[in-house]
Each structure stands twice: as structure tokens, then as C-alpha cells.
Coordinates of C-alpha atoms in Angstrom, one line a residue:
X25 CA 22.5 148.7 84.2
X26 CA 23.9 148.7 80.6
X27 CA 24.8 151.4 78.2
X28 CA 26.9 151.8 75.1
X29 CA 29.7 154.4 74.7
X30 CA 32.1 155.3 71.9
X31 CA 35.7 154.2 72.4
X32 CA 38.8 156.1 71.5
X33 CA 40.6 155.5 68.2
X34 CA 44.2 154.7 68.0
X35 CA 46.6 156.6 65.7
X36 CA 46.8 153.5 63.4
X37 CA 43.0 153.1 63.1
X38 CA 41.4 154.1 59.8
X39 CA 38.8 156.8 59.7
X40 CA 36.1 154.2 59.1
X41 CA 36.8 152.2 62.3
X42 CA 34.8 153.2 65.3
X43 CA 35.2 151.3 68.6
X44 CA 32.1 150.9 70.8
X45 CA 32.0 149.5 74.3
X46 CA 29.1 147.9 76.1
X47 CA 29.4 149.0 79.7
X48 CA 27.6 146.9 82.2
X49 CA 27.5 147.5 86.0
X50 CA 25.3 146.5 88.9
X51 CA 23.8 148.5 91.7
X52 CA 23.6 146.5 95.0
X53 CA 21.7 147.8 98.0
X54 CA 21.9 145.7 101.2
X55 CA 19.4 146.4 104.0
X56 CA 20.5 145.2 107.5
X57 CA 18.3 144.8 110.5
X58 CA 18.0 147.9 112.6
X59 CA 17.8 150.4 109.7
X60 CA 21.4 150.2 108.4
X61 CA 21.9 150.2 104.6
X62 CA 24.8 149.8 102.2
X63 CA 25.0 150.6 98.5
X64 CA 27.7 149.6 96.0
X65 CA 28.1 150.2 92.3
X66 CA 30.4 147.7 90.6
X67 CA 31.0 146.0 87.3
X68 CA 32.5 142.9 89.0
X69 CA 30.7 139.5 89.3
X70 CA 27.6 139.9 91.5
X71 CA 28.4 136.7 93.5
X72 CA 31.8 138.2 94.5
X73 CA 30.4 141.6 95.5
X74 CA 27.5 140.1 97.6
X75 CA 30.1 138.1 99.6
X76 CA 32.0 141.4 100.3
X77 CA 28.8 143.1 101.6
X78 CA 28.3 140.9 104.7
X79 CA 29.4 143.5 107.3
X80 CA 27.2 146.4 108.3
X81 CA 30.1 148.7 109.2
X82 CA 32.8 148.0 106.6
X83 CA 32.9 147.0 102.9
X84 CA 36.1 146.4 100.9
X85 CA 34.6 147.4 97.6
X86 CA 35.8 150.8 96.5
X87 CA 33.1 153.5 96.6
X88 CA 30.8 151.7 99.1
X89 CA 28.2 154.0 100.7
X90 CA 26.6 153.5 104.1
X91 CA 23.6 155.0 105.7
X92 CA 20.2 154.5 107.3
X93 CA 16.8 153.5 105.9
X94 CA 13.2 153.7 107.1
X95 CA 10.0 152.2 105.7
X96 CA 6.8 154.3 105.9
X97 CA 3.7 152.6 104.5
X98 CA 4.9 151.3 101.1
X99 CA 7.7 153.9 100.6
X100 CA 11.3 153.2 101.5
X101 CA 13.5 156.2 102.4
X102 CA 17.3 155.9 102.4
X103 CA 20.1 158.3 103.2
X104 CA 23.6 157.2 102.2
X105 CA 27.0 158.8 102.7
X106 CA 30.3 157.9 101.1
X107 CA 32.9 156.7 103.6
X108 CA 35.3 159.4 104.7
X109 CA 38.9 159.1 103.4
X110 CA 41.7 159.0 105.9
X111 CA 43.3 162.1 104.5
X112 CA 41.3 165.2 103.6
X113 CA 40.7 165.0 99.8
X114 CA 41.4 168.2 98.0
X115 CA 41.8 168.6 94.3
X116 CA 44.2 171.3 93.1
X117 CA 45.7 172.7 89.9
X118 CA 48.8 174.8 89.5
X119 CA 48.7 178.4 88.3
X120 CA 51.7 180.5 87.2
X121 CA 54.7 180.7 89.5
X122 CA 53.7 177.4 91.2
X123 CA 51.1 178.9 93.4
X124 CA 48.5 176.3 94.4
X125 CA 44.8 176.8 94.0
X126 CA 42.8 174.3 96.1
X127 CA 39.3 173.3 95.3
X128 CA 36.8 172.2 98.0
X129 CA 35.6 168.6 97.7
X130 CA 32.1 168.5 99.2
X131 CA 30.7 165.8 101.5
X132 CA 27.8 164.2 99.7
X133 CA 24.6 162.7 100.9
X134 CA 22.5 160.5 98.6
X135 CA 18.8 160.7 99.3
X136 CA 16.9 157.7 97.8
X137 CA 13.2 157.0 97.8
X138 CA 11.5 153.9 96.5
X139 CA 8.0 152.5 96.1
X140 CA 7.7 148.9 97.4
X141 CA 5.5 147.0 94.9
X142 CA 5.1 143.7 93.1
X143 CA 3.9 140.3 94.2
X144 CA 5.0 139.7 97.8
X145 CA 6.4 143.3 97.8
X146 CA 9.7 142.2 96.1
X147 CA 10.4 145.1 93.8
X148 CA 11.6 148.6 94.4
X149 CA 10.6 151.3 92.0
X150 CA 12.5 154.6 92.0
X151 CA 10.5 157.6 93.4
X152 CA 13.2 160.2 94.1
X153 CA 17.0 160.4 93.8
X154 CA 18.7 163.5 95.2
X155 CA 22.3 164.4 95.9
X156 CA 23.1 166.9 98.6
X157 CA 26.6 168.4 98.4
X158 CA 27.8 170.2 101.6
X159 CA 30.9 172.4 101.2
X160 CA 33.3 173.4 104.0
X161 CA 32.2 177.1 103.8
X162 CA 28.7 176.1 104.8
X163 CA 27.0 176.3 101.4
X164 CA 24.9 173.4 100.1
X165 CA 23.8 172.3 96.7
X166 CA 20.9 170.0 95.9
X167 CA 20.9 168.0 92.6
X168 CA 17.8 166.2 91.6
X169 CA 18.4 163.2 89.3
X170 CA 16.0 162.8 86.4
X171 CA 14.5 159.3 86.8
X172 CA 13.3 157.3 83.9
X173 CA 12.7 153.6 83.5
X174 CA 15.6 153.1 81.0
X175 CA 18.3 154.7 83.1
X176 CA 17.1 153.6 86.5
X177 CA 15.3 150.3 86.2
X178 CA 13.5 148.8 89.2
X179 CA 15.4 146.8 91.8
X180 CA 14.4 143.3 92.7
X181 CA 14.8 141.8 96.1
X182 CA 17.1 138.8 96.4
X183 CA 17.2 136.8 99.6
X184 CA 20.5 136.7 101.4
X185 CA 21.5 133.0 101.8
X186 CA 24.4 133.6 104.2
X187 CA 24.5 136.7 106.5
X188 CA 27.9 136.2 108.1
X189 CA 30.8 133.8 107.9
X190 CA 31.4 134.2 111.6
X191 CA 29.5 135.4 114.6
X192 CA 30.5 138.6 116.5
X193 CA 28.6 137.6 119.6
X194 CA 27.0 134.5 121.1
X195 CA 24.0 133.3 119.2

């Protein structure tokens, strides 16, 4: 995924200078046997990230999401959750007289749907992308992401050459 964004100007830059940044990042989705899935968004080298995604229960990449997937006919359904932080994450801001106002940070589920197409069924085309936010007071909010080919290009399967560096049980 690539996009261009405007950068900030320093106080010494002239009025005619405009900094622009080309931002490039990758979306990795790993499907494990038994219906387990993992998704990572990262701007790091793909070879490095793929090596860190070799365990179905833990990933050392910040922001990794885990979940389950199912395939029905030629449609792949996937539900992903962000890993829970050790401490309850709450954002706050101060009001007058140092009284604290806490804001609820919701648990989020990412609902993905793909069509499986292409020669030898090696491409995933986006069908649906929804984000379900669940708040502690019981309310829920469903956001539907507008999918277009430019912002959400198709995903291409890449074979995994090495599944694990070590075995967790006898082979």
C-alpha cells in the first residue's frame, strides 16, 4: 500500500518549499492450519516481518491482530481482534482543578471478507471490511470501510517456505 502525504514545514523553510512524503506499508495476513489467522500492518522489510509471524499464538510485531477464519465456497471470512494490553488502556484529559475525565477505549473486532479468485485461486479480492467497536457500557458501533481498488488492492498468496524454526511437539 502506498500513498503520498504532505509533510510539515520547519520555521526556516521558505513559503515555496513543500515537503511531501511517500508512505509505503504492507498488509500481511497469515493463515494457519485449523482456522487460526494473524494480520500485521508494517512499513518494515517484508522478509523480516514474515519471519516474526511464525507462531500462531504470539507475534512480536506491534499491533498484530489474531483471530479465526473460515472458507465457504469461494469466500473467505475472517474475524480478527487486537491483542489485549496487560494494563487497561484508558485515555484521559485534564479539566479544571485537576479532575480527571476518563474516556472508554473500546475492544475492536475486524470483520474481513474476501473473494478467492485468480489462476490456481491465489488472489484475495476485498468483499467487505467492517470494524465492530464494543464499549464497556454495552454499546456497540459498527463502521463499514469503503472499499475501492486503489486503497485496498487485492492480496496475493505467497507460499511459506519455513513454517517454524523449531518443533513444539514430536513430528
